[in-house]
Coordinates of C-alpha atoms in Angstrom, one line a residue:
X636 CA -32.7 -12.0 30.6
X637 CA -30.6 -9.0 31.3
X638 CA -28.0 -7.9 27.8
X639 CA -26.0 -5.9 27.1
X640 CA -26.0 -3.7 24.5
X641 CA -22.9 -2.9 21.9
X642 CA -23.3 -0.2 19.8
X643 CA -21.8 -0.9 16.3
X644 CA -22.9 1.6 14.3
X645 CA -25.7 3.8 15.1
X646 CA -26.5 6.4 12.4
X647 CA -24.9 5.8 8.2
X648 CA -25.1 8.6 6.3
X649 CA -28.8 9.8 4.2
X650 CA -26.3 12.1 1.9
X651 CA -23.9 9.1 0.9
X652 CA -26.6 6.5 1.0
X653 CA -29.8 8.6 -0.1
X654 CA -31.7 6.0 2.6
X655 CA -35.1 6.7 3.6
X656 CA -34.1 5.3 7.4
X657 CA -31.8 5.2 9.3
X658 CA -29.4 1.9 9.2
X659 CA -28.9 0.3 12.7
X660 CA -26.8 -2.6 13.9
X661 CA -26.0 -3.8 17.7
X662 CA -24.5 -6.6 19.1
X663 CA -26.8 -9.0 21.2
X664 CA -24.9 -10.3 24.5
X665 CA -26.4 -12.4 28.5
X666 CA -25.0 -11.6 31.3
X667 CA -21.6 -13.2 30.5
X668 CA -20.8 -11.6 28.2
X669 CA -21.8 -14.5 25.8
X670 CA -22.9 -13.5 21.9
X671 CA -26.4 -14.0 21.9
X672 CA -26.1 -15.8 18.1
X673 CA -29.2 -17.2 15.7
X674 CA -31.8 -16.6 17.7
X675 CA -35.3 -14.0 17.3
X676 CA -35.8 -10.7 19.2
X677 CA -38.1 -8.0 18.4
X678 CA -36.9 -4.4 18.8
X679 CA -38.2 -1.0 20.3
X680 CA -37.3 2.2 18.5
X681 CA -38.9 4.5 20.0
X682 CA -37.3 8.8 18.8
X683 CA -37.8 11.5 21.5
X684 CA -37.8 15.2 20.8
X685 CA -35.9 17.7 23.5
X686 CA -38.5 18.3 25.0
X687 CA -39.9 15.1 26.1
X688 CA -42.6 13.7 23.9
X689 CA -42.5 11.1 21.5
X690 CA -42.0 11.9 18.1
X691 CA -42.2 8.5 16.8
X692 CA -42.0 4.8 17.8
X693 CA -42.1 1.4 16.0
X694 CA -40.9 -2.4 16.8
X695 CA -39.0 -5.3 15.3
X696 CA -38.7 -8.1 15.0
X697 CA -34.9 -9.7 13.5
X698 CA -33.2 -12.7 14.2
X699 CA -29.4 -11.9 15.1
X700 CA -26.4 -13.2 13.3
X701 CA -24.0 -16.0 13.7
X702 CA -21.8 -13.2 15.0
X703 CA -24.6 -12.2 17.5
X704 CA -25.3 -8.9 15.5
X705 CA -28.7 -7.4 14.8
X706 CA -29.3 -5.2 11.6
X707 CA -31.8 -2.8 11.0
X708 CA -33.2 -0.2 9.4
X709 CA -35.4 2.1 11.7
X710 CA -38.4 3.6 9.1
X711 CA -39.3 0.1 7.6
X712 CA -40.8 -1.6 11.1
X713 CA -44.8 -1.5 12.7
X714 CA -45.4 2.1 13.4
X715 CA -47.3 2.8 16.4
X716 CA -49.0 5.6 17.5
X717 CA -50.8 6.5 13.7
X718 CA -47.6 7.9 13.1
X719 CA -44.9 6.5 10.0
X720 CA -41.3 7.8 10.2
X721 CA -41.1 10.4 7.0
X722 CA -44.2 12.3 9.4
X723 CA -41.7 13.5 11.7
X724 CA -40.6 16.7 12.2
X725 CA -37.2 17.1 12.7
X726 CA -36.4 20.6 13.1
X727 CA -39.4 21.0 15.7
X728 CA -36.3 20.3 18.4
X729 CA -33.4 18.6 18.9
X730 CA -34.1 14.0 19.4
X731 CA -32.3 11.2 20.8
X732 CA -32.7 7.8 19.9
X733 CA -33.9 5.0 22.6
X734 CA -33.8 1.6 22.6
X735 CA -35.5 -1.3 23.6
X736 CA -34.8 -4.9 23.7
X737 CA -37.4 -8.1 24.1
X738 CA -35.5 -11.6 25.0
X739 CA -39.2 -13.1 25.3
X740 CA -40.1 -11.7 28.9
X741 CA -40.4 -8.3 27.8
X742 CA -38.9 -5.3 26.9
X743 CA -35.1 -4.1 28.6
X744 CA -34.5 -0.7 28.3
X745 CA -31.4 -0.5 26.6
X746 CA -30.1 3.4 27.1
X747 CA -30.5 6.2 24.4
X748 CA -28.6 8.3 22.1
X749 CA -28.2 11.7 20.6
X750 CA -29.3 11.9 17.2
X751 CA -27.7 14.3 15.2
X752 CA -27.2 15.7 10.9
X753 CA -28.7 12.4 9.9
X754 CA -32.2 13.0 10.3
X755 CA -32.2 16.3 9.3
X756 CA -30.3 15.9 6.4
X757 CA -33.5 13.2 5.6
X758 CA -35.5 16.6 5.9
X759 CA -33.0 18.9 4.5
X760 CA -34.3 17.2 0.6
X761 CA -37.6 17.2 0.7
X762 CA -37.7 20.8 2.1
X763 CA -37.3 24.3 0.5
X764 CA -34.2 25.9 0.1
X765 CA -36.1 29.0 2.4
X766 CA -37.0 27.0 5.1
X767 CA -33.5 24.9 5.0
X768 CA -31.2 27.7 6.0
X769 CA -33.8 28.7 8.7
X770 CA -34.8 25.9 10.3
X771 CA -32.7 23.4 9.9
X772 CA -28.6 23.3 12.0
X773 CA -25.7 21.4 10.2
X774 CA -25.6 20.2 6.4
X775 CA -27.4 22.7 4.0
X776 CA -28.9 21.7 0.7
X777 CA -28.0 25.0 -1.4
X778 CA -27.1 25.9 -5.6
X779 CA -24.5 28.5 -5.0
X780 CA -23.7 29.0 -9.0
X781 CA -22.5 25.7 -10.0
X782 CA -25.5 22.6 -9.1
X783 CA -26.5 21.9 -6.1
X784 CA -24.5 20.3 -2.5
X785 CA -24.2 19.9 1.0
X786 CA -22.5 22.4 3.0
X787 CA -22.1 23.0 6.4
X788 CA -24.5 25.9 7.3
X789 CA -23.2 30.1 7.6
X790 CA -20.5 28.5 5.2
X791 CA -20.2 29.5 1.2
X792 CA -19.4 31.8 -0.6
X793 CA -21.4 34.7 1.0
X794 CA -19.9 33.7 4.4
X795 CA -16.1 35.7 4.9
X796 CA -13.6 32.2 5.4
X797 CA -12.5 32.5 1.2
X798 CA -15.2 29.5 0.0
X799 CA -15.9 29.0 -3.3
X800 CA -19.1 27.7 -4.3
X801 CA -20.7 24.3 -4.2
X802 CA -20.2 22.0 -6.8
X803 CA -22.5 19.4 -8.1
X804 CA -24.1 16.8 -5.7
X805 CA -20.0 17.4 -3.7
X806 CA -20.1 17.7 0.4
X807 CA -18.5 20.1 1.9
X808 CA -17.8 20.0 6.4
X809 CA -14.9 21.8 5.6
X810 CA -13.9 25.3 8.0
X811 CA -11.4 27.6 6.9
X812 CA -10.7 30.7 8.9
X813 CA -9.1 32.5 6.0
X814 CA -9.9 36.5 5.7
X815 CA -11.3 36.3 2.4
X816 CA -12.3 34.1 -1.1
X817 CA -8.6 32.2 -2.1
X818 CA -8.9 33.1 -6.5
X819 CA -7.1 30.7 -7.0
X820 CA -7.7 27.3 -4.7
X821 CA -11.1 28.7 -2.9
X822 CA -11.9 26.7 -0.3
X823 CA -14.6 23.6 -0.1
X824 CA -15.6 21.1 -2.2
X825 CA -16.3 22.9 -5.4
X826 CA -15.7 20.6 -7.5
X827 CA -18.7 18.8 -9.2
X828 CA -19.9 15.4 -7.1
X829 CA -15.9 17.0 -5.2
X830 CA -15.9 16.0 -0.5
X831 CA -13.9 18.0 1.7
X832 CA -13.3 17.6 5.2
X833 CA -11.4 19.2 7.6
X834 CA -9.9 22.3 7.5
X835 CA -8.5 24.9 4.7
X836 CA -9.2 22.0 3.0
X837 CA -9.7 22.0 -1.2
X838 CA -11.2 19.9 -3.5
X839 CA -12.0 21.5 -6.7
X840 CA -11.4 18.4 -9.0
X841 CA -13.9 16.2 -10.5
X842 CA -14.8 12.4 -8.1
X843 CA -11.6 14.7 -6.2
X844 CA -12.0 14.5 -1.6
X845 CA -9.8 16.3 0.7
X846 CA -9.0 15.8 4.4
X847 CA -7.4 17.2 7.0
X848 CA -5.9 20.4 7.0
X849 CA -4.8 22.3 4.4
X850 CA -5.1 19.1 1.8
X851 CA -5.4 20.0 -1.7
X852 CA -7.2 17.7 -4.6
X853 CA -7.7 20.4 -7.5
X854 CA -7.0 16.6 -9.4
X855 CA -9.9 14.7 -11.5
X856 CA -10.7 11.8 -9.7
X857 CA -7.8 12.7 -6.8
X858 CA -7.4 13.2 -3.2
X859 CA -5.6 14.4 -1.2
X860 CA -5.8 14.0 2.6
X861 CA -3.5 14.8 6.2
X862 CA -1.2 17.8 6.9
X863 CA -0.4 20.7 3.8
X864 CA -0.4 17.1 0.8
X865 CA -2.1 17.8 -2.6
X866 CA -2.5 15.8 -5.3
X867 CA -3.8 17.6 -8.8
X868 CA -2.8 14.7 -10.9
X869 CA -6.0 13.4 -11.9
X870 CA -6.9 10.7 -11.3
X871 CA -3.5 11.4 -8.4
X872 CA -3.8 10.6 -4.2
X873 CA -1.6 12.0 -1.9
X874 CA -1.9 11.8 2.0
X875 CA 0.9 12.4 5.2
X876 CA 2.6 15.7 5.6
X877 CA 3.5 18.0 2.9
X878 CA 3.0 14.9 0.0
X879 CA 2.7 15.7 -3.4
X880 CA 0.9 13.8 -5.8
X881 CA 1.0 15.8 -9.2
X882 CA 1.3 13.6 -12.1
X883 CA -1.6 11.5 -13.3
X884 CA -2.0 8.0 -11.9
X885 CA 0.5 8.9 -9.2
X886 CA 0.4 8.7 -5.0
X887 CA 2.5 10.1 -2.7
X888 CA 2.7 8.8 1.6
X889 CA 5.0 9.9 4.2
X890 CA 6.3 13.8 4.4
X891 CA 7.3 15.7 1.9
X892 CA 7.4 12.6 -1.1
X893 CA 6.1 14.3 -4.0
X894 CA 5.7 11.6 -7.4
X895 CA 5.6 13.8 -10.6
X896 CA 6.6 11.1 -13.0
X897 CA 3.2 9.7 -13.3
X898 CA 1.5 6.3 -12.5
X899 CA 4.9 7.2 -10.4
X900 CA 4.8 6.3 -6.4
X901 CA 6.5 7.8 -4.0
X902 CA 6.7 6.7 0.0
X903 CA 8.3 7.6 3.1
X904 CA 10.0 10.9 3.7
X905 CA 11.3 13.7 1.4
X906 CA 10.9 10.4 -1.8
X907 CA 10.8 11.0 -4.7
X908 CA 10.1 10.1 -7.8
X909 CA 9.6 11.7 -11.4
X910 CA 9.5 8.4 -13.6
X911 CA 7.3 8.0 -15.1
X912 CA 6.0 4.2 -14.5
X913 CA 8.7 4.5 -11.4
X914 CA 8.5 3.7 -7.6
X915 CA 10.5 5.6 -5.0
X916 CA 10.8 4.8 -1.1
X917 CA 13.0 5.2 2.2
X918 CA 14.5 8.3 2.8
X919 CA 15.8 11.5 0.5
X920 CA 15.8 8.7 -2.3
X921 CA 15.2 10.0 -5.9
X922 CA 13.5 7.8 -8.7
X923 CA 14.6 9.7 -11.9
X924 CA 14.4 7.3 -14.6
X925 CA 11.4 6.0 -16.6
X926 CA 9.9 2.3 -14.8
X927 CA 12.8 3.1 -12.4
X928 CA 12.4 1.4 -8.1
X929 CA 14.7 2.9 -5.1
X930 CA 15.3 1.6 -2.3
X931 CA 17.0 2.9 1.0
X932 CA 18.8 5.9 2.3
X933 CA 20.1 8.7 0.0
X934 CA 20.1 5.4 -3.3
X935 CA 19.5 6.9 -7.0
X936 CA 17.7 5.4 -9.4
X937 CA 18.2 7.3 -12.1
X938 CA 18.5 5.5 -14.9
X939 CA 15.7 3.9 -16.8
X940 CA 14.7 0.9 -15.5
X941 CA 17.1 1.0 -13.4
X942 CA 16.7 -0.6 -9.4
X943 CA 18.9 0.2 -6.4
X944 CA 18.8 -0.3 -2.9
X945 CA 21.0 0.1 -0.1
X946 CA 22.2 3.7 1.2
X947 CA 23.7 6.5 -1.6
X948 CA 24.2 4.5 -4.3
X949 CA 26.0 5.9 -7.2
X950 CA 23.2 6.0 -9.7
X951 CA 23.7 7.9 -13.2
X952 CA 22.8 7.4 -16.8
X953 CA 19.7 8.4 -19.1
X954 CA 16.6 8.1 -17.6
X955 CA 14.8 7.7 -21.1
X956 CA 17.0 5.4 -23.7
X957 CA 18.9 1.9 -22.7
X958 CA 22.8 2.0 -22.6
X959 CA 25.2 0.1 -21.9
X960 CA 27.4 0.8 -19.7
X961 CA 24.1 2.2 -17.2
X962 CA 23.6 0.2 -14.5
X963 CA 20.5 -1.9 -14.6
X964 CA 21.5 -2.8 -10.4
X965 CA 23.2 -0.7 -7.5
X966 CA 23.4 -1.6 -3.7
X967 CA 24.7 1.1 -1.9
X968 CA 27.0 1.5 0.7
X969 CA 27.9 5.1 0.4
X970 CA 28.9 7.3 3.6
X971 CA 27.3 10.4 2.4
X972 CA 26.5 11.8 -1.1
X973 CA 30.6 12.4 -1.5
X974 CA 31.1 9.8 -1.3
X975 CA 29.1 7.0 -2.6
X976 CA 29.9 3.8 -3.4
X977 CA 28.3 0.3 -4.4
X978 CA 28.9 -3.2 -2.7
X979 CA 27.3 -4.7 -6.0
X980 CA 26.8 -2.7 -10.0
X981 CA 25.0 -5.0 -12.5
X982 CA 25.5 -3.3 -15.6
X983 CA 23.4 -2.8 -19.4
X984 CA 25.6 -5.1 -21.1
X985 CA 24.9 -7.7 -18.1
X986 CA 28.3 -7.5 -16.5
X987 CA 28.2 -7.6 -13.1
X988 CA 30.7 -5.4 -10.0
X989 CA 31.4 -6.8 -7.2
X990 CA 32.9 -3.7 -5.1
X991 CA 33.4 -2.1 -8.3
X992 CA 30.7 0.6 -9.7
X993 CA 32.1 0.0 -13.0
X994 CA 32.9 -3.7 -14.0
X995 CA 34.5 -3.5 -17.5
X996 CA 33.9 -8.0 -17.6
X997 CA 30.8 -9.5 -16.7
X998 CA 32.5 -9.9 -13.4
X999 CA 34.4 -7.8 -12.4
X1000 CA 35.6 -8.1 -8.5
X1001 CA 38.4 -5.2 -6.5
X1002 CA 39.6 -6.9 -3.7
X1003 CA 39.7 -9.8 -2.1
X1004 CA 37.2 -13.2 -2.4
X1005 CA 37.0 -15.1 0.7
X1006 CA 36.6 -18.7 0.8
X1007 CA 36.2 -20.2 4.0
X1008 CA 39.5 -18.8 6.5
X1009 CA 41.0 -18.9 3.0
X1010 CA 41.6 -16.1 0.5
X1011 CA 42.2 -15.3 -3.3
X1012 CA 43.2 -11.7 -4.4
X1013 CA 45.4 -10.3 -7.2
X1014 CA 48.6 -9.3 -6.3
X1015 CA 49.5 -7.3 -10.1
X1016 CA 51.6 -8.2 -13.0
X1017 CA 48.3 -11.0 -14.2
X1018 CA 49.0 -12.6 -10.9
X1019 CA 46.6 -14.3 -8.5
X1020 CA 47.4 -15.3 -4.6
X1021 CA 46.1 -18.4 -3.0
X1022 CA 45.5 -18.3 0.3
X1023 CA 45.9 -21.9 1.0
X1024 CA 46.5 -25.2 -0.9
X1025 CA 44.0 -26.0 -3.8
X1026 CA 43.0 -30.0 -4.0
X1027 CA 40.3 -31.9 -5.1
X1028 CA 37.5 -32.8 -2.8
X1029 CA 38.1 -36.3 -4.1
X1030 CA 41.9 -38.2 -5.9
X1031 CA 42.5 -39.2 -9.5
X1032 CA 38.7 -38.2 -9.6
X1033 CA 38.5 -34.5 -11.8
X1034 CA 40.9 -32.8 -13.5
X1035 CA 41.8 -29.2 -14.2
X1036 CA 42.4 -28.9 -17.7
X1037 CA 44.1 -31.9 -19.5
X1038 CA 47.1 -33.8 -21.1
X1039 CA 46.7 -31.1 -24.3
X1040 CA 45.3 -27.9 -22.7
X1041 CA 47.8 -27.5 -19.8
X1042 CA 48.2 -24.4 -17.8
X1043 CA 49.5 -21.8 -18.8
X1044 CA 45.9 -19.5 -18.4
X1045 CA 42.9 -20.4 -17.4
X1046 CA 40.2 -18.4 -19.4
X1047 CA 36.0 -19.8 -20.1
X1048 CA 33.7 -19.5 -22.6
X1049 CA 31.0 -19.7 -20.9
X1050 CA 31.4 -19.3 -16.7
X1051 CA 31.4 -22.3 -14.4
X1052 CA 29.4 -25.0 -14.9
X1053 CA 27.7 -27.7 -12.5
X1054 CA 26.6 -31.1 -13.6
X1055 CA 23.0 -31.6 -14.0
X1056 CA 22.9 -34.5 -15.8
X1057 CA 19.9 -36.6 -15.1
X1058 CA 21.8 -39.7 -15.5
X1059 CA 23.7 -39.9 -12.8
X1060 CA 21.1 -38.0 -10.4
X1061 CA 18.5 -40.5 -7.5
X1062 CA 15.5 -40.1 -6.0
X1063 CA 14.5 -37.2 -7.7
X1064 CA 11.2 -35.8 -5.9
X1065 CA 10.0 -31.4 -6.9
X1066 CA 10.8 -28.8 -4.2
X1067 CA 9.0 -27.8 -1.8
X1068 CA 11.1 -24.4 -0.8
X1069 CA 10.1 -21.5 -2.5
X1070 CA 8.2 -18.1 -1.8
X1071 CA 7.9 -17.8 2.5
X1072 CA 11.9 -19.0 3.0
X1073 CA 12.9 -16.8 0.9
X1074 CA 11.5 -14.2 3.0
X1075 CA 13.1 -15.4 6.0
X1076 CA 15.8 -15.2 4.6
X1077 CA 17.9 -12.8 6.7
X1078 CA 21.2 -11.7 4.2
X1079 CA 23.1 -9.1 6.1
X1080 CA 26.6 -7.2 6.4
X1081 CA 29.8 -7.7 8.7
X1082 CA 33.6 -8.1 9.6
X1083 CA 34.9 -10.8 10.4
X1084 CA 37.1 -11.8 13.1
X1085 CA 40.8 -13.0 11.9
X1086 CA 41.2 -11.0 9.4
X1087 CA 43.2 -7.6 9.1
X1088 CA 39.8 -5.8 6.5
X1089 CA 37.6 -3.4 8.3
X1090 CA 36.3 -3.5 4.9
X1091 CA 32.2 -4.5 5.4
X1092 CA 31.2 -8.5 3.8
X1093 CA 27.4 -9.1 2.7
X1094 CA 26.4 -12.5 2.5
X1095 CA 23.8 -15.0 5.5
X1096 CA 24.4 -16.5 8.6
X1097 CA 25.7 -20.0 8.0
X1098 CA 22.8 -21.2 11.5
X1099 CA 20.3 -18.6 10.4
X1100 CA 19.9 -20.4 6.9
X1101 CA 20.5 -23.7 8.3
X1102 CA 16.7 -23.9 10.0
X1103 CA 15.6 -22.6 6.8
X1104 CA 16.9 -25.3 4.2
X1105 CA 20.2 -26.9 5.7
X1106 CA 20.6 -28.5 2.3
X1107 CA 22.3 -25.4 1.3
X1108 CA 24.4 -25.4 5.1
X1109 CA 28.1 -26.7 4.4
X1110 CA 28.4 -29.4 7.8
X1111 CA 30.1 -32.2 7.3
X1112 CA 31.5 -33.8 4.5
X1113 CA 32.0 -37.7 3.5
X1114 CA 35.8 -38.8 4.0
X1115 CA 36.1 -42.1 2.0
X1116 CA 38.9 -44.6 3.8
X1117 CA 41.5 -45.9 1.5
X1118 CA 41.7 -49.4 2.2
X1119 CA 38.2 -50.1 3.0
X1120 CA 36.8 -48.1 1.0
X1121 CA 33.6 -46.8 3.5
X1122 CA 32.8 -43.6 3.8
X1123 CA 32.6 -42.0 7.4
X1124 CA 30.7 -38.5 7.8
X1125 CA 33.2 -35.8 9.9
X1126 CA 31.4 -33.0 11.6
X1127 CA 33.1 -29.4 10.5
X1128 CA 34.5 -26.9 12.8
X1129 CA 33.2 -23.7 11.3
X1130 CA 30.4 -24.0 8.6
X1131 CA 29.4 -22.7 4.9
X1132 CA 26.9 -21.9 2.1
X1133 CA 26.1 -23.6 -1.1
X1134 CA 24.6 -20.3 -2.6
X1135 CA 24.4 -21.8 -5.8
X1136 CA 22.2 -24.0 -4.7
X1137 CA 19.8 -20.8 -3.4
X1138 CA 19.1 -20.6 -6.7
X1139 CA 16.6 -23.9 -7.4
X1140 CA 14.8 -21.5 -4.5
X1141 CA 15.0 -18.7 -5.2
X1142 CA 13.3 -19.4 -8.5
X1143 CA 10.5 -21.6 -7.1
X1144 CA 10.0 -18.2 -5.2
X1145 CA 9.7 -16.3 -8.2
X1146 CA 7.5 -18.6 -10.0
X1147 CA 5.1 -18.1 -7.0
X1148 CA 6.1 -14.2 -7.1
X1149 CA 4.8 -14.0 -10.2
X1150 CA 1.9 -16.1 -10.2
X1151 CA 1.0 -13.7 -7.5
X1152 CA 1.4 -11.0 -10.3
X1153 CA -0.9 -12.3 -12.9
X1154 CA -3.4 -12.3 -9.9
X1155 CA -2.7 -9.1 -9.0
X1156 CA -2.9 -8.2 -12.7
X1157 CA -5.8 -9.9 -13.7
X1158 CA -7.3 -7.9 -10.6
X1159 CA -6.6 -4.8 -12.0
X1160 CA -7.0 -5.0 -15.4
X1161 CA -10.4 -6.7 -14.7
X1162 CA -10.3 -2.6 -11.9
X1163 CA -9.8 -0.7 -14.9
X1164 CA -12.3 -2.6 -16.9
X1165 CA -14.9 -1.6 -14.6
X1166 CA -13.9 1.5 -14.4
X1167 CA -13.9 2.6 -18.3
X1168 CA -18.2 1.1 -18.4
X1169 CA -18.5 2.6 -15.4
X1170 CA -17.2 6.2 -17.0
X1171 CA -19.0 4.7 -20.4
X1172 CA -22.4 4.7 -18.9
X1173 CA -21.5 8.1 -16.4
X1174 CA -21.6 9.7 -19.6
X1175 CA -24.8 8.0 -20.8
X1176 CA -26.9 9.6 -18.0
X1177 CA -25.6 12.9 -18.1
X1178 CA -25.6 13.0 -21.6
X1179 CA -29.7 11.8 -21.1
X1180 CA -30.1 14.1 -18.2
X1181 CA -28.4 16.5 -20.5
X1182 CA -31.4 16.5 -24.0
X1183 CA -34.1 16.0 -21.4
X1184 CA -33.6 19.2 -19.5
X1185 CA -33.3 21.0 -23.3
X1186 CA -36.4 19.4 -24.1
X1187 CA -37.9 20.8 -21.0
X1188 CA -36.5 24.5 -21.7

């Protein structure tokens, strides 16, 4: 049967995996494109020298996986012709790998591909320094004063491209067009166990990785990838373009983002996270306060543990201390740096402002409050103006005040309380709404059509919410006939939303998120424990190696 062979992974670097063979994977399909799974096949591997001479040949019998994969290690099969895999002399010429497959009716030639660097690395690991330098192209195993590591041929401290000495067990695949050695940050993988690839990359931190163009990983265990990225904090990561991760355990993604606070994260375009354990995302947003988070456009989270959304929020506050009048939560709706404004402001003393940047009470609203099509507003002189009559839904059922407490002013200590006594309820069931519905909600900003008020409003569209949680949308009323007492359902001309009924949904969503947070926290703790154990093991091994070296000397 004729087959098609799809290459998934031909070679795995011996540098990274230190195997005495070549890893090989292939997806086996028939002529109709169907995967051949769980079938025993025979594969013949032939390594051919550039001059056409057969250097090595072996066969292996394997069974394909459920997904049709053939997974083998070349060098572990049955040799043909008396030559074993470790006897191949890779330095004599270039080599290519030819593959033939037998599904039961004879071998079918599947073609061949060039073998590049990996076998040369196998050869170099057992060759002398002189032999490597003189006969092997590609990677060379060399010691430039800091220990032995891998580096591209004709690169290093003796070249003119500004390289530093290769680090212990480091891998340097970088390229440099510099004219001289940089005394501050020499190019290449100069840190112990570091890795550098790309152009003008620097991995001078131990266990660091630098990739791309002009990227520098200076901190131990740091990673710098992309264009002009710098990761000089311990265990820091910088990716993208001109990003900087200078604090320990920091992450900087995107373009021109900087994470300088310890354990901070900066993502997006020109974002800054300088507060400890802060997060900054979006465009020109800054998380300056410790444990703060900022999202959006030109926003600032300046005070301790504050959060900001939207654009051009007011910000401000103490970055390190908890002060009651400082903002805790802000939704910005400003238009420029000189015209910063908040739609919602929550202070650390508990005061909430809607349209007010400095609320003086638990709820401080500046402007008109709209209920349906009606309005409520402050008209001055200790007076509130209602744009409609104020009447109860059911006649003679509820009251506002009583005979001993009459209206001259209405004061509430505990705010508005919704009746929730279990004795008044029936058909009680657990709520199934939660995080899935919350994630589908689409908050919007808008302007009313029928009001001479250009102010921007925020909210939800009732029609959208009705498809998710119809119970919280007011679409009808029940009118009771005064004579018969029968209830009649009457549809409303305009829909409304029971925003308070969304609270149980949000509670469920928070509980689901908390479960996810606990799971992630447990995973992180396990990883941190594993890292500590590995660090202790590594230190123990290094101590043992040092002791052995001293005893040998």
